[in-house]
Short mmCIF file of C-alpha atoms in Angstrom, two decimals:
data_model
loop_
_atom_site.label_atom_id
_atom_site.label_comp_id
_atom_site.label_asym_id
_atom_site.label_seq_id
_atom_site.Cartn_x
_atom_site.Cartn_y
_atom_site.Cartn_z
CA MET A 11 6.69 3.20 -16.55
CA ASN A 12 3.03 4.17 -16.19
CA ASP A 13 2.05 7.81 -15.81
CA THR A 14 -0.11 7.24 -12.74
CA ASP A 15 -1.06 10.90 -12.34
CA ASN A 16 -2.73 10.95 -15.77
CA ILE A 17 -4.32 7.51 -16.16
CA PHE A 18 -7.80 8.89 -15.42
CA GLN A 19 -7.31 11.62 -18.01
CA ARG A 20 -5.90 9.16 -20.55
CA ILE A 21 -8.90 6.87 -20.25
CA CYS A 22 -11.30 9.80 -20.57
CA GLU A 23 -9.51 11.01 -23.69
CA ASP A 24 -9.39 7.51 -25.22
CA ARG A 25 -13.04 6.69 -24.51
CA ASP A 26 -14.45 7.34 -28.00
CA THR A 27 -11.70 5.36 -29.74
CA LEU A 28 -11.98 2.22 -27.60
CA SER A 29 -13.66 -1.02 -28.62
CA ARG A 30 -17.24 -1.56 -27.40
CA ALA A 31 -16.17 -3.76 -24.47
CA PHE A 32 -13.33 -1.44 -23.45
CA ARG A 33 -15.70 1.53 -23.73
CA GLN A 34 -18.09 -0.19 -21.30
CA ILE A 35 -15.24 -0.54 -18.81
CA ALA A 36 -14.16 3.07 -19.32
CA ASP A 37 -17.71 4.36 -18.85
CA PHE A 38 -18.11 2.40 -15.62
CA LEU A 39 -14.70 3.49 -14.35
CA ILE A 40 -15.51 7.17 -15.00
CA ALA A 41 -19.06 7.03 -13.60
CA GLU A 42 -18.41 4.74 -10.62
CA PRO A 43 -14.76 5.14 -9.58
CA ARG A 44 -15.33 3.85 -6.04
CA GLU A 45 -17.06 0.73 -7.33
CA PHE A 46 -14.26 0.14 -9.82
CA ILE A 47 -11.57 0.40 -7.15
CA THR A 48 -13.24 -1.57 -4.35
CA ASN A 49 -15.16 -4.42 -5.98
CA PRO A 50 -13.64 -7.86 -6.66
CA MET A 51 -13.02 -8.66 -10.32
CA ARG A 52 -15.89 -11.15 -10.42
CA VAL A 53 -18.35 -8.50 -9.22
CA LEU A 54 -16.98 -5.93 -11.65
CA SER A 55 -17.35 -8.37 -14.50
CA GLU A 56 -21.03 -8.85 -13.67
CA LYS A 57 -21.74 -5.14 -13.11
CA ILE A 58 -20.03 -3.98 -16.30
CA GLY A 59 -21.18 -6.88 -18.47
CA VAL A 60 -17.75 -7.97 -19.69
CA SER A 61 -15.64 -11.06 -18.97
CA GLU A 62 -12.82 -11.14 -16.42
CA PRO A 63 -10.22 -11.72 -19.19
CA THR A 64 -11.53 -8.56 -20.87
CA LEU A 65 -10.89 -6.58 -17.68
CA ILE A 66 -7.32 -7.90 -17.64
CA ARG A 67 -6.85 -7.02 -21.32
CA PHE A 68 -8.13 -3.50 -20.59
CA ALA A 69 -5.48 -3.11 -17.87
CA ARG A 70 -2.76 -4.40 -20.19
CA HIS A 71 -3.93 -2.05 -22.93
CA TYR A 72 -2.75 0.77 -20.65
CA GLY A 73 0.56 -0.90 -19.80
CA TYR A 74 -0.36 -2.65 -16.54
CA GLN A 75 0.17 -6.32 -15.78
CA GLY A 76 -3.32 -6.80 -14.42
CA LEU A 77 -6.36 -5.21 -12.80
CA PRO A 78 -4.84 -4.70 -9.31
CA ASP A 79 -2.02 -2.41 -10.43
CA LEU A 80 -4.36 -0.50 -12.76
CA ARG A 81 -6.70 0.13 -9.82
CA LEU A 82 -3.87 1.29 -7.56
CA SER A 83 -2.71 3.68 -10.27
CA PHE A 84 -6.28 4.86 -10.89
CA ALA A 85 -6.80 5.56 -7.17
CA MET A 86 -3.57 7.55 -7.11
CA SER A 87 -4.67 9.43 -10.23
CA LEU A 88 -7.87 10.50 -8.47
CA ALA A 89 -5.95 11.41 -5.32
CA THR A 90 -3.50 13.66 -7.12
CA ARG A 91 -6.37 15.38 -8.96
CA GLY A 92 -7.84 16.33 -5.57
CA THR A 93 -11.39 15.31 -6.51
CA ASP A 94 -14.08 15.03 -3.82
CA VAL A 95 -14.77 11.46 -4.82
CA ALA A 96 -11.15 10.55 -4.05
CA ALA A 97 -11.50 11.29 -0.35
CA ASP A 98 -10.75 8.12 1.62
CA MET A 99 -11.14 6.00 -1.50
CA GLU A 100 -8.59 3.45 -0.35
CA PRO A 101 -7.63 0.60 -2.72
CA ARG A 102 -8.38 -2.97 -1.68
CA LEU A 103 -5.76 -4.62 0.52
CA LYS A 104 -5.93 -7.65 -1.78
CA ASP A 105 -4.77 -5.47 -4.68
CA LYS A 106 -1.92 -4.10 -2.60
CA GLU A 107 -0.85 -7.60 -1.59
CA VAL A 108 -0.56 -8.70 -5.22
CA VAL A 109 1.15 -5.70 -6.82
CA ASN A 110 4.96 -5.73 -6.47
CA ARG A 111 4.62 -8.77 -4.22
CA ILE A 112 8.17 -10.03 -4.66
CA ALA A 113 9.66 -6.61 -3.96
CA LYS A 114 7.56 -6.31 -0.82
CA GLN A 115 8.63 -9.76 0.38
CA MET A 116 12.30 -8.88 -0.12
CA ILE A 117 11.84 -5.56 1.68
CA ALA A 118 10.10 -7.32 4.57
CA ALA A 119 12.96 -9.83 4.87
CA LYS A 120 15.46 -6.97 5.01
CA ALA A 121 13.35 -5.14 7.61
CA ALA A 122 13.15 -8.32 9.70
CA GLU A 123 16.91 -8.02 10.25
CA LEU A 124 16.31 -4.65 11.92
CA THR A 125 13.90 -6.20 14.44
CA ALA A 126 16.85 -7.96 16.13
CA GLN A 127 17.34 -4.69 18.05
CA ASP A 128 13.74 -4.59 19.25
CA GLN A 129 12.16 -5.93 22.39
CA SER A 130 8.88 -4.28 21.46
CA LEU A 131 7.54 -3.06 18.13
CA LEU A 132 4.52 -1.65 16.34
CA LEU A 133 3.29 -3.12 13.06
CA ASP A 134 1.22 -1.04 10.65
CA SER A 135 -1.61 -2.65 8.64
CA GLY A 136 -0.07 -2.38 5.16
CA SER A 137 0.65 -5.22 2.76
CA THR A 138 4.44 -5.04 3.22
CA THR A 139 4.16 -5.09 7.01
CA GLN A 140 2.07 -8.26 6.68
CA PHE A 141 5.04 -9.86 4.95
CA LEU A 142 7.19 -8.60 7.82
CA ALA A 143 4.81 -10.37 10.22
CA GLU A 144 5.50 -13.62 8.34
CA ASN A 145 9.21 -13.11 9.01
CA LEU A 146 8.52 -12.66 12.72
CA VAL A 147 6.77 -16.01 13.20
CA SER A 148 10.04 -17.72 14.17
CA ALA A 149 11.80 -14.64 15.59
CA PRO A 150 12.90 -14.43 19.26
CA ALA A 151 10.24 -13.34 21.74
CA LYS A 152 8.98 -9.76 21.38
CA THR A 153 6.03 -7.60 22.36
CA ILE A 154 4.19 -6.84 19.10
CA LEU A 155 1.29 -4.44 18.82
CA THR A 156 -0.43 -4.40 15.44
CA THR A 157 -3.52 -2.79 13.98
CA SER A 158 -3.72 -5.49 11.29
CA LEU A 159 -6.09 -8.42 11.73
CA ASN A 160 -4.21 -10.32 9.01
CA SER A 161 -0.95 -9.91 10.93
CA VAL A 162 -2.65 -11.25 14.05
CA LEU A 163 -3.74 -14.32 12.09
CA ILE A 164 -0.20 -14.75 10.75
CA LEU A 165 1.32 -14.53 14.25
CA ARG A 166 -1.41 -16.33 16.20
CA ASN A 167 0.63 -19.52 16.64
CA ALA A 168 3.91 -17.74 17.42
CA GLU A 169 3.40 -18.19 21.16
CA GLN A 170 6.81 -16.77 22.07
CA HIS A 171 5.50 -13.28 21.28
CA ARG A 172 3.25 -11.11 23.39
CA LEU A 173 0.70 -10.06 20.78
CA MET A 174 -1.43 -6.95 21.31
CA MET A 175 -4.10 -4.97 19.45
CA PRO A 176 -5.11 -1.37 20.29
CA GLY A 177 -8.88 -1.57 19.80
CA GLY A 178 -10.73 0.81 17.51
CA ILE A 179 -13.09 0.80 14.54
CA PHE A 180 -12.82 -2.05 12.06
CA ARG A 181 -11.86 -0.97 8.54
CA HIS A 182 -13.23 -3.69 6.26
CA GLY A 183 -11.17 -2.95 3.15
CA ALA A 184 -7.90 -2.70 5.06
CA MET A 185 -8.63 -5.55 7.52
CA SER A 186 -7.41 -3.30 10.32
CA LEU A 187 -8.41 -1.21 13.32
CA ALA A 188 -8.29 2.59 13.40
CA GLY A 189 -9.95 5.58 15.02
CA ARG A 190 -9.68 7.59 18.22
CA MET A 191 -9.77 4.55 20.50
CA ALA A 192 -6.70 3.06 18.82
CA GLU A 193 -4.87 6.40 18.98
CA MET A 194 -5.73 6.90 22.67
CA ASN A 195 -4.51 3.41 23.56
CA LEU A 196 -1.14 4.23 22.00
CA ALA A 197 -0.81 7.58 23.79
CA ASP A 198 0.62 6.17 27.03
CA MET A 199 2.75 3.44 25.47
CA THR A 200 6.36 3.35 24.27
CA PHE A 201 7.83 0.89 21.77
CA ASP A 202 11.32 0.41 20.41
CA THR A 203 10.34 0.69 16.73
CA ALA A 204 7.29 1.41 14.57
CA TYR A 205 7.29 -0.37 11.20
CA ILE A 206 4.88 1.44 8.90
CA GLY A 207 3.99 1.36 5.22
CA ALA A 208 3.20 4.24 2.88
CA ASP A 209 1.11 4.76 -0.22
CA THR A 210 3.47 7.47 -1.44
CA LEU A 211 6.83 8.75 -0.32
CA HIS A 212 8.55 11.91 -1.53
CA PRO A 213 11.86 13.37 -0.28
CA GLU A 214 10.30 16.85 0.03
CA HIS A 215 6.62 16.13 0.75
CA GLY A 216 7.22 13.24 3.14
CA ILE A 217 5.03 10.17 3.60
CA SER A 218 1.31 9.96 2.87
CA THR A 219 -1.60 7.56 2.58
CA TYR A 220 -5.05 7.28 1.00
CA SER A 221 -6.86 7.08 4.34
CA GLU A 222 -7.23 9.99 6.75
CA GLU A 223 -7.84 7.55 9.63
CA GLU A 224 -4.69 5.66 8.73
CA ALA A 225 -2.67 8.88 8.62
CA HIS A 226 -3.83 9.85 12.14
CA LEU A 227 -3.06 6.41 13.50
CA ASN A 228 0.35 6.27 11.85
CA ARG A 229 1.24 9.57 13.50
CA ALA A 230 0.19 8.11 16.86
CA MET A 231 2.43 5.10 16.19
CA ILE A 232 5.35 7.39 15.38
CA ARG A 233 4.84 9.35 18.62
CA ALA A 234 4.80 6.08 20.58
CA SER A 235 8.09 4.80 19.15
CA LYS A 236 11.76 5.49 19.72
CA ARG A 237 12.60 4.56 16.11
CA VAL A 238 10.56 4.75 12.90
CA VAL A 239 11.14 2.42 9.94
CA VAL A 240 9.15 2.90 6.71
CA LEU A 241 8.76 0.00 4.29
CA ALA A 242 8.09 1.18 0.72
CA ASP A 243 8.84 -0.46 -2.63
CA ALA A 244 10.25 1.70 -5.42
CA SER A 245 6.83 2.30 -7.02
CA LYS A 246 5.74 4.32 -3.95
CA PHE A 247 8.24 7.13 -4.54
CA LYS A 248 6.07 9.73 -6.29
CA GLY A 249 3.92 12.77 -5.59
CA PRO A 250 1.89 13.04 -2.36
CA ALA A 251 -1.41 11.23 -1.90
CA LEU A 252 -4.39 12.71 -0.05
CA HIS A 253 -3.39 12.44 3.59
CA ARG A 254 0.07 13.25 4.88
CA ILE A 255 1.58 11.14 7.67
CA CYS A 256 4.88 12.88 8.43
CA ASP A 257 8.02 14.54 7.09
CA LEU A 258 11.01 12.49 6.06
CA SER A 259 12.86 13.98 9.03
CA ASP A 260 10.54 12.00 11.33
CA VAL A 261 11.73 8.72 9.78
CA ASP A 262 14.93 7.01 10.92
CA ILE A 263 15.17 4.33 8.23
CA ILE A 264 13.54 3.68 4.86
CA VAL A 265 13.69 0.13 3.53
CA SER A 266 13.05 -0.07 -0.22
CA ASP A 267 14.31 -2.15 -3.14
CA SER A 268 17.23 -1.88 -5.54
CA THR A 269 15.07 -0.72 -8.46
CA LEU A 270 14.78 2.67 -6.76
CA SER A 271 16.05 5.37 -9.12
CA SER A 272 19.45 6.95 -8.53
CA GLN A 273 17.78 10.36 -8.39
CA VAL A 274 15.53 9.35 -5.49
CA ARG A 275 18.40 7.56 -3.76
CA SER A 276 20.51 10.71 -3.89
CA ALA A 277 17.66 12.85 -2.56
CA ILE A 278 17.14 10.56 0.43
CA GLU A 279 20.85 10.14 1.10
CA ALA A 280 21.10 13.93 1.32
CA THR A 281 18.80 13.82 4.36
CA SER A 282 19.33 12.41 7.85
CA THR A 283 17.21 9.35 7.01
CA GLU A 284 19.07 6.08 6.42
CA LEU A 285 18.21 4.21 3.21
CA ILE A 286 18.45 0.40 3.08
CA LEU A 287 17.80 -1.40 -0.20
CA ALA A 288 16.76 -5.01 -0.67
CA GLU A 289 18.40 -6.52 -3.76
CA LEU A 290 15.84 -7.25 -6.44
CA SER A 291 16.79 -8.85 -9.74
CA LEU A 292 14.87 -8.48 -13.02
CA PRO A 293 14.27 -12.27 -13.33
CA ASN A 294 12.44 -12.13 -9.98
CA LEU A 295 10.30 -9.23 -11.17
CA GLU A 296 9.22 -11.22 -14.20
CA LEU A 297 7.78 -13.93 -11.94
CA GLU A 298 5.14 -11.62 -10.47
CA ASP A 299 1.48 -12.33 -11.19
CA THR A 300 -0.91 -9.45 -10.71
CA HIS A 301 -4.12 -11.30 -11.55
CA GLU A 302 -6.78 -11.27 -8.85
#
């Protein structure tokens, strides 16, 4: 398991012992963390002056399967260090979609079973909730409000649903809407369930995210819902990120996967929040591909 809190420090400490190509990557990563996190691999390759396979080998050198999960870990490392540069440095949605993809798909399928109770629901803009949107394409008619443009595209031909968006400011990296307009539009509305994602989840510190705007909007979604369901794969259960969404007591159900540690399971089961686990086998995990 990768020590996400220390990956920045590890790379800094290793810098002088790395090969020339790896040292170029390390220097760029340290000097331009935002560029490293937000640029596509092709652009990074050109900016740093190394090949795309070299970027992948660099990630694997530190125990990651590919560049996306290294970048997610690096962003979390900056967030937990509390550096100014980390503020609102949200990882690319494309990276989130790739990392732990199978686990997220299984979690989404399990969460889709919960939507049978809903006539109306809110969908967050995270990668796992996009997979939930895929499960809703053939579901019975519902009113669905989502802040995710990708989820709208997924559901656009599901004409049985009443599909809504709240307005707001377009967030390019997240392919979603946020801001005061979106929050105000939710203020006078009530939905059966809000399905939201999280960048980190901790039994004591609650749920948090990289983006301050996202945290504000998630809180508005929680206030507008009778029930709150959080979708989070096992890798999300760690220390708090920059911007806190809510306490665990504000969450009715957490849907995660069966690789969640027994220690975390026990901590959640000791609270009033229900924990549902999607079964995930090791052979399935080995099929994941985290290349861009």
